[in-house]
CSV table of C-alpha atoms and ligand atoms in Angstrom, one decimal:
chain,number,residue,atom,x,y,z
A,355,MET,CA,158.5,118.9,318.4
A,356,PHE,CA,156.8,117.0,315.7
A,357,LYS,CA,160.3,115.4,314.9
A,358,ILE,CA,160.7,114.3,318.4
A,359,MET,CA,157.2,113.2,318.4
A,360,LYS,CA,158.0,111.2,315.3
A,361,LYS,CA,160.8,109.7,316.4
A,362,THR,CA,159.6,108.3,320.1
A,363,MET,CA,156.3,106.8,317.9
A,364,ALA,CA,158.6,105.1,315.5
A,365,PHE,CA,160.8,103.9,318.5
A,366,ILE,CA,158.0,102.7,320.3
A,367,LEU,CA,156.3,100.9,317.0
A,368,THR,CA,159.5,99.3,315.9
A,369,SER,CA,160.5,98.3,319.1
A,370,THR,CA,157.3,96.5,319.6
A,371,LEU,CA,157.5,95.0,316.3
A,372,ALA,CA,161.1,93.9,317.2
A,373,PHE,CA,160.2,92.4,320.3
A,374,GLY,CA,157.9,90.0,318.5
A,375,LEU,CA,155.1,91.3,320.2
A,376,ILE,CA,153.5,92.0,317.0
A,377,GLY,CA,152.8,88.1,317.3
A,378,CYS,CA,149.9,88.9,319.7
A,379,SER,CA,149.1,92.4,318.3
A,380,SER,CA,148.7,91.2,315.1
A,381,ILE,CA,145.2,89.9,316.2
A,382,THR,CA,142.9,92.2,317.6
A,383,GLY,CA,139.5,91.4,318.0
A,384,GLY,CA,139.6,88.3,316.1
A,385,LYS,CA,140.8,90.3,313.0
A,386,ARG,CA,144.7,90.0,311.6
A,387,ILE,CA,145.9,93.4,311.6
A,388,ILE,CA,147.5,94.6,308.2
A,389,ARG,CA,150.1,97.2,308.7
A,390,ILE,CA,151.6,99.2,305.9
A,391,SER,CA,154.5,101.8,305.9
A,392,HIS,CA,155.0,104.7,303.6
A,393,SER,CA,157.0,107.8,303.7
A,394,GLN,CA,154.7,110.2,302.3
A,395,SER,CA,152.2,112.9,303.8
A,396,GLN,CA,148.7,111.7,304.0
A,397,THR,CA,147.8,113.9,300.9
A,398,HIS,CA,150.3,112.4,298.6
A,399,PRO,CA,148.9,110.3,296.0
A,400,ASP,CA,150.8,106.8,297.6
A,401,HIS,CA,148.6,107.5,300.9
A,402,LEU,CA,145.4,108.0,298.9
A,403,GLY,CA,146.2,104.7,296.8
A,404,LEU,CA,146.6,103.1,300.1
A,405,LEU,CA,143.3,104.0,301.0
A,406,ALA,CA,141.6,102.7,298.2
A,407,PHE,CA,143.7,99.2,298.9
A,408,GLU,CA,142.4,99.3,302.7
A,409,LYS,CA,138.7,100.1,301.5
A,410,TYR,CA,139.0,97.6,298.7
A,411,VAL,CA,140.2,94.7,301.3
A,412,GLU,CA,138.0,95.7,304.3
A,413,SER,CA,134.7,95.8,302.0
A,414,ARG,CA,135.3,92.5,301.2
A,415,LEU,CA,136.9,90.7,303.8
A,416,GLY,CA,136.4,93.1,306.9
A,417,ASP,CA,135.5,90.4,309.1
A,418,LYS,CA,138.8,89.0,308.9
A,419,TYR,CA,141.4,91.7,308.2
A,420,ASP,CA,142.0,95.4,309.6
A,421,VAL,CA,144.5,97.4,307.4
A,422,GLN,CA,146.3,99.8,308.9
A,423,ILE,CA,148.5,102.3,307.0
A,424,PHE,CA,151.5,104.2,308.5
A,425,PRO,CA,152.4,107.3,306.5
A,426,ASN,CA,155.2,110.0,307.1
A,427,GLU,CA,157.7,107.5,307.8
A,428,LEU,CA,156.4,106.8,311.2
A,429,LEU,CA,157.6,103.1,311.3
A,430,GLY,CA,161.2,104.6,310.3
A,431,PRO,CA,162.5,105.6,307.0
A,432,SER,CA,162.0,103.6,304.0
A,433,VAL,CA,165.1,101.4,304.5
A,434,LYS,CA,164.0,100.6,307.7
A,435,ALA,CA,160.7,99.7,306.6
A,436,ILE,CA,161.9,97.3,303.9
A,437,GLU,CA,163.8,95.4,306.7
A,438,LEU,CA,160.5,95.4,308.6
A,439,VAL,CA,158.8,94.0,305.9
A,440,GLN,CA,161.6,91.6,305.2
A,441,THR,CA,161.4,90.2,308.4
A,442,GLY,CA,157.5,90.0,308.8
A,443,ALA,CA,157.4,92.8,311.5
A,444,ILE,CA,154.8,94.6,309.2
A,445,ASP,CA,153.3,93.6,306.1
A,446,TYR,CA,153.6,95.8,303.2
A,447,ALA,CA,155.7,98.9,302.8
A,448,ILE,CA,155.9,101.2,299.5
A,449,ALA,CA,159.8,101.7,298.7
A,450,SER,CA,161.4,103.6,295.6
A,451,THR,CA,163.3,101.2,293.5
A,452,GLY,CA,166.2,103.6,294.9
A,453,ASN,CA,166.0,102.1,298.2
A,454,LEU,CA,165.6,98.7,297.0
A,455,GLU,CA,169.0,98.4,295.3
A,456,SER,CA,170.8,97.6,298.4
A,457,PHE,CA,168.3,94.5,298.9
A,458,ASP,CA,168.7,93.3,295.3
A,459,ASN,CA,170.9,94.8,292.5
A,460,ILE,CA,168.4,94.2,289.9
A,461,TYR,CA,166.9,97.4,291.0
A,462,GLN,CA,170.1,99.0,289.7
A,463,THR,CA,168.1,99.0,286.5
A,464,PHE,CA,165.9,102.1,287.4
A,465,SER,CA,168.8,104.0,289.2
A,466,MET,CA,170.0,104.2,285.6
A,467,PRO,CA,170.0,107.9,284.3
A,468,TYR,CA,168.1,108.7,281.1
A,469,LEU,CA,167.0,104.8,280.6
A,470,PHE,CA,163.1,105.8,279.4
A,471,ASP,CA,163.0,107.9,276.3
A,472,SER,CA,159.6,109.3,277.3
A,473,VAL,CA,157.1,109.0,280.1
A,474,ASP,CA,155.0,106.9,277.8
A,475,SER,CA,157.9,104.4,277.7
A,476,TYR,CA,158.3,104.2,281.3
A,477,HIS,CA,154.8,103.5,281.5
A,478,ALA,CA,154.8,101.0,278.9
A,479,VAL,CA,157.5,99.1,281.0
A,480,MET,CA,155.9,99.3,284.1
A,481,GLU,CA,152.9,97.9,282.7
A,482,ASP,CA,154.7,95.0,280.9
A,483,ASP,CA,153.8,92.3,283.1
A,484,LYS,CA,156.3,89.7,281.9
A,485,LEU,CA,159.2,91.6,282.6
A,486,MET,CA,158.0,93.2,286.0
A,487,SER,CA,157.1,89.9,287.1
A,488,GLY,CA,160.4,89.0,287.1
A,489,ILE,CA,161.7,91.8,288.8
A,490,TYR,CA,159.0,91.7,291.5
A,491,LYS,CA,159.7,88.1,292.5
A,492,SER,CA,163.8,88.4,292.6
A,493,THR,CA,163.6,89.5,296.3
A,494,GLU,CA,161.3,86.4,297.1
A,495,ALA,CA,164.4,84.5,299.1
A,496,ALA,CA,165.1,87.7,300.7
A,497,GLY,CA,161.5,87.3,302.3
A,498,PHE,CA,159.4,90.1,300.5
A,499,GLU,CA,157.9,90.7,296.6
A,500,ALA,CA,156.6,93.4,295.2
A,501,VAL,CA,152.9,93.4,294.0
A,502,THR,CA,152.4,96.5,292.3
A,503,TRP,CA,153.9,99.8,291.0
A,504,PHE,CA,153.0,103.8,292.2
A,505,GLU,CA,154.0,106.5,289.7
A,506,ALA,CA,156.6,108.6,291.4
A,507,GLY,CA,157.0,111.3,288.3
A,508,THR,CA,160.4,112.1,287.0
A,509,ARG,CA,163.3,113.1,289.1
A,510,ASN,CA,165.0,116.6,288.6
A,511,PHE,CA,167.7,118.8,290.6
A,512,TYR,CA,166.3,121.4,293.2
A,513,ALA,CA,168.8,123.5,295.1
A,514,THR,CA,169.4,126.7,297.1
A,515,THR,CA,171.0,128.3,293.8
A,516,PRO,CA,170.4,128.0,290.3
A,517,ILE,CA,171.6,124.9,288.5
A,518,ASN,CA,171.5,126.2,284.8
A,519,THR,CA,174.1,123.8,283.4
A,520,PRO,CA,176.0,120.7,284.8
A,521,ASP,CA,178.9,123.1,285.7
A,522,ASP,CA,176.8,124.7,288.4
A,523,LEU,CA,176.5,121.1,289.9
A,524,LYS,CA,180.3,121.3,290.9
A,525,GLY,CA,181.4,121.3,294.5
A,526,LYS,CA,177.7,121.0,295.4
A,527,LYS,CA,176.2,118.6,297.9
A,528,ILE,CA,173.0,116.6,296.7
A,529,ARG,CA,171.0,114.6,298.8
A,530,VAL,CA,170.2,111.2,296.9
A,531,GLN,CA,168.3,108.0,298.2
A,532,GLN,CA,170.7,105.1,300.1
A,533,SER,CA,171.5,103.7,296.6
A,534,PRO,CA,175.2,103.3,295.4
A,535,THR,CA,174.3,104.2,291.6
A,536,ASN,CA,172.6,107.1,292.5
A,537,VAL,CA,176.2,108.3,294.5
A,538,ARG,CA,178.2,107.2,291.2
A,539,MET,CA,175.8,109.3,289.1
A,540,MET,CA,176.2,112.4,291.3
A,541,LYS,CA,179.9,112.0,291.0
A,542,LEU,CA,179.9,111.9,287.3
A,543,PHE,CA,177.3,114.9,287.4
A,544,GLY,CA,180.3,116.5,289.4
A,545,ALA,CA,178.8,117.0,292.9
A,546,ALA,CA,178.8,115.3,296.2
A,547,ALA,CA,176.2,112.7,296.7
A,548,ALA,CA,174.9,113.2,300.6
A,549,PRO,CA,172.8,109.8,300.8
A,550,MET,CA,170.1,109.7,303.5
A,551,SER,CA,166.4,109.1,304.1
A,552,PHE,CA,163.7,111.3,302.6
A,553,GLY,CA,162.7,112.4,305.8
A,554,GLU,CA,165.9,114.4,306.9
A,555,VAL,CA,166.4,116.3,303.7
A,556,TYR,CA,163.9,119.3,304.6
A,557,THR,CA,166.5,120.0,307.7
A,558,ALA,CA,169.8,119.2,306.0
A,559,ILE,CA,168.8,121.7,303.3
A,560,GLN,CA,168.0,124.3,305.9
A,561,SER,CA,170.7,124.0,308.0
A,562,GLY,CA,173.2,124.4,305.1
A,563,VAL,CA,174.6,120.5,305.5
A,564,ILE,CA,173.4,119.9,302.0
A,565,ASN,CA,173.2,122.3,299.2
A,566,GLY,CA,169.5,120.3,297.4
A,567,GLY,CA,168.3,117.2,296.6
A,568,GLU,CA,166.6,115.3,293.5
A,569,ASN,CA,162.9,114.6,293.2
A,570,ASN,CA,159.7,114.8,291.3
A,571,GLU,CA,157.8,118.2,292.2
A,572,LEU,CA,155.9,116.9,295.0
A,573,ALA,CA,158.7,117.1,297.1
A,574,LEU,CA,158.7,121.0,297.0
A,575,THR,CA,154.9,121.0,298.5
A,576,ASN,CA,154.0,118.0,300.2
A,577,ASN,CA,157.1,117.6,301.9
A,578,LYS,CA,157.7,121.4,301.8
A,579,HIS,CA,161.1,121.4,300.3
A,580,GLY,CA,160.1,124.2,298.0
A,581,GLU,CA,160.5,126.5,301.5
A,582,VAL,CA,164.4,126.1,301.9
A,583,ALA,CA,165.0,125.2,298.3
A,584,LYS,CA,164.1,128.0,295.8
A,585,PHE,CA,165.6,126.9,292.6
A,586,TYR,CA,164.2,123.5,290.2
A,587,THR,CA,165.6,122.2,287.6
A,588,TYR,CA,164.2,120.1,284.9
A,589,ASN,CA,167.2,118.0,283.8
A,590,GLU,CA,165.2,115.0,284.0
A,591,HIS,CA,167.8,112.4,284.8
A,592,GLN,CA,165.5,109.4,286.2
A,593,MET,CA,162.0,108.1,286.0
A,594,VAL,CA,162.2,105.9,289.6
A,595,PRO,CA,159.1,104.4,290.3
A,596,ASP,CA,157.6,103.4,293.9
A,597,LEU,CA,156.8,99.9,294.3
A,598,LEU,CA,154.5,98.4,296.9
A,599,ILE,CA,156.3,95.1,298.4
A,600,GLY,CA,155.0,92.8,300.8
A,601,ASN,CA,156.1,89.8,303.2
A,602,VAL,CA,156.3,86.8,301.2
A,603,LYS,CA,155.3,84.9,304.2
A,604,PHE,CA,152.4,86.7,304.6
A,605,LEU,CA,151.5,86.7,300.9
A,606,ASN,CA,152.0,82.8,300.4
A,607,GLY,CA,149.9,82.0,303.9
A,608,LEU,CA,146.9,83.3,302.2
A,609,SER,CA,144.0,81.4,301.0
A,610,PRO,CA,143.8,81.7,297.3
A,611,GLU,CA,140.4,83.7,297.4
A,612,ASP,CA,142.0,86.2,299.9
A,613,ARG,CA,145.2,86.4,297.9
A,614,LEU,CA,143.3,87.2,294.8
A,615,VAL,CA,141.3,90.0,297.0
A,616,PHE,CA,144.7,91.5,298.5
A,617,ASP,CA,146.0,91.4,294.7
A,618,GLN,CA,143.3,93.3,293.3
A,619,ALA,CA,143.6,95.8,296.1
A,620,ALA,CA,146.9,96.4,295.3
A,621,GLN,CA,145.8,97.0,291.5
A,622,GLU,CA,143.1,99.4,292.6
A,623,ALA,CA,145.9,101.3,294.7
A,624,THR,CA,147.6,101.9,291.9
A,625,LYS,CA,144.7,103.1,289.4
A,626,VAL,CA,143.9,105.7,292.3
A,627,GLU,CA,147.3,106.4,292.9
A,628,ARG,CA,148.1,107.0,289.1
A,629,SER,CA,144.7,109.2,288.9
A,630,GLN,CA,146.1,111.3,291.1
A,631,TRP,CA,149.3,112.0,290.1
A,632,ASP,CA,148.8,114.5,287.0
A,633,VAL,CA,146.4,116.6,289.3
A,634,GLN,CA,148.5,116.7,292.1
A,635,ILE,CA,152.1,117.6,290.4
A,636,ALA,CA,150.3,120.7,288.3
A,637,LYS,CA,148.9,121.8,291.7
A,638,ALA,CA,152.7,121.4,293.0
A,639,ILE,CA,153.8,123.5,290.4
A,640,THR,CA,151.3,126.4,291.1
A,641,LEU,CA,152.0,126.3,294.8
A,642,SER,CA,155.7,126.2,294.6
A,643,LYS,CA,155.6,129.1,292.1
A,644,GLU,CA,153.3,130.9,295.2
A,645,MET,CA,156.4,129.7,297.5
A,646,GLY,CA,159.0,131.6,295.4
A,647,VAL,CA,160.3,128.8,293.8
A,648,LYS,CA,161.8,129.2,290.0
A,649,PHE,CA,161.4,126.5,287.6
A,650,ILE,CA,164.5,126.4,285.2
A,651,HIS,CA,164.3,124.8,281.7
A,652,PRO,CA,167.9,123.8,280.9
A,653,ASP,CA,169.8,121.8,277.7
A,654,VAL,CA,168.8,118.3,279.0
A,655,ALA,CA,171.6,117.0,276.5
A,656,SER,CA,174.4,118.7,278.4
A,657,PHE,CA,173.1,116.8,281.5
A,658,LYS,CA,172.4,113.3,279.8
A,659,ALA,CA,176.2,113.4,278.1
A,660,LYS,CA,177.8,113.5,281.8
A,661,VAL,CA,176.1,110.5,282.9
A,662,LEU,CA,175.0,108.3,280.2
A,663,PRO,CA,178.5,106.3,280.3
A,664,LEU,CA,177.0,105.3,283.8
A,665,GLN,CA,174.7,103.0,281.6
A,666,LYS,CA,177.5,100.9,280.5
A,667,GLU,CA,178.9,100.7,283.4
A,668,LEU,CA,175.9,99.1,285.1
A,669,LEU,CA,175.4,96.8,282.4
A,670,THR,CA,179.2,95.7,282.5
A,671,ASN,CA,179.4,95.0,286.1
A,672,ASN,CA,176.0,93.4,286.8
A,673,VAL,CA,174.9,91.0,284.1
A,674,LYS,CA,171.6,90.4,284.8
A,675,LEU,CA,170.6,93.7,283.8
A,676,GLN,CA,171.5,93.0,280.1
A,677,PRO,CA,168.3,91.4,279.3
A,678,ILE,CA,166.2,94.1,281.0
A,679,TYR,CA,168.0,96.7,279.6
A,680,ASP,CA,167.3,95.1,276.0
A,681,ARG,CA,163.7,94.7,276.7
A,682,ILE,CA,163.4,98.3,277.8
A,683,GLN,CA,164.9,99.4,274.9
A,684,GLU,CA,162.4,97.7,272.6
A,685,ILE,CA,159.8,99.1,274.2
A,686,ASN,CA,161.4,102.9,273.8
A,687,LYS,CA,161.7,101.9,270.3
A,688,GLN,CA,157.8,100.8,270.1
A,689,THR,CA,156.8,103.8,272.0
A,690,LYS,CA,158.3,106.3,269.6
A,691,GLU,CA,157.3,104.7,266.7
A,692,LYS,CA,153.4,104.6,267.9
A,693,LYS,CA,153.7,108.1,268.0
B,745,GCU,C1,160.0,109.9,296.0
B,745,GCU,C2,159.2,108.9,296.1
B,745,GCU,C3,159.9,108.1,297.5
B,745,GCU,C4,161.1,108.1,298.2
B,745,GCU,C5,161.3,109.5,297.7
B,745,GCU,C6,163.1,109.7,298.3
B,745,GCU,O1,159.3,111.0,296.7
B,745,GCU,O2,158.0,108.5,295.9
B,745,GCU,O3,159.2,106.6,297.8
B,745,GCU,O4,161.6,107.7,299.1
B,745,GCU,O5,161.4,110.1,296.7
B,745,GCU,O6,163.9,110.1,297.4
B,745,GCU,O7,163.6,109.2,299.1
């Protein structure tokens, strides 16, 4: 029922947006409506971050702007939402770099398996303004740019049967984001990749169309995947950030004073989102155990060995990745030395 309602709602909203009614509906009661789409529930750190964004903007410019957040893929799955931002039908969306990859292949960077040596190193990279601002701006010509990042943890396998070693992946069908690199990575792991949107995963596991997925622990609880997949394996193949992307025309059309408020609101959103992350992951682990999920700690090196060649393959096929990769290696090294 909820799914049908969700689909109908998405259809109505996207049709309204697509037929240009947004031109009139964007301004209501003299205020410009700012629409933000994301695919998570209303308790997820991403949503809480966006609520902080809304509060920040409206407490300063509430006479001019009304920020509206659409969670749960209500405006459509992530790839659709990115397209809506691209055309300006909506103003912002949260998008995983996995899904951004087909809009600009610079985002293959974050799909590289085992790219970061540690969580600290991943965070240091994401906080490296010089590196990230170049990446954020890379989609400007395509109509959108990233304004900030959100934590999305470490991606690990989860399935209906235990994955203890890479051999257990043989013959398994595993959901991945709509990213060519992830499809290739799955092949190297020895599994078959099933690209689909996040919202489809629960039913696909439940009905046996796929054997599992790969994500951070919140997928087990916030998205209830732990109800249908009882084995979660810490093989740690990727740390893939979520980015808040905004329509370029909208952002560039703001006065410098308003733009500053929106940019500061984005920073505030990141602060709140990140402050929620570890707490919610710890809760998700406890809750998943109560749901009967078993957590497996495998030999990570054996998983790494399978897919490490993909780093080289990507660097050869996409020359713009090399300088970014080199900088990330530098940060990996510096972070290790600091410890
Ligand atoms: C994470 C991420 C989402 C993404 C999802 C996915 O949950 O936060 O932005 O859409 O993974 O695997 O599709």
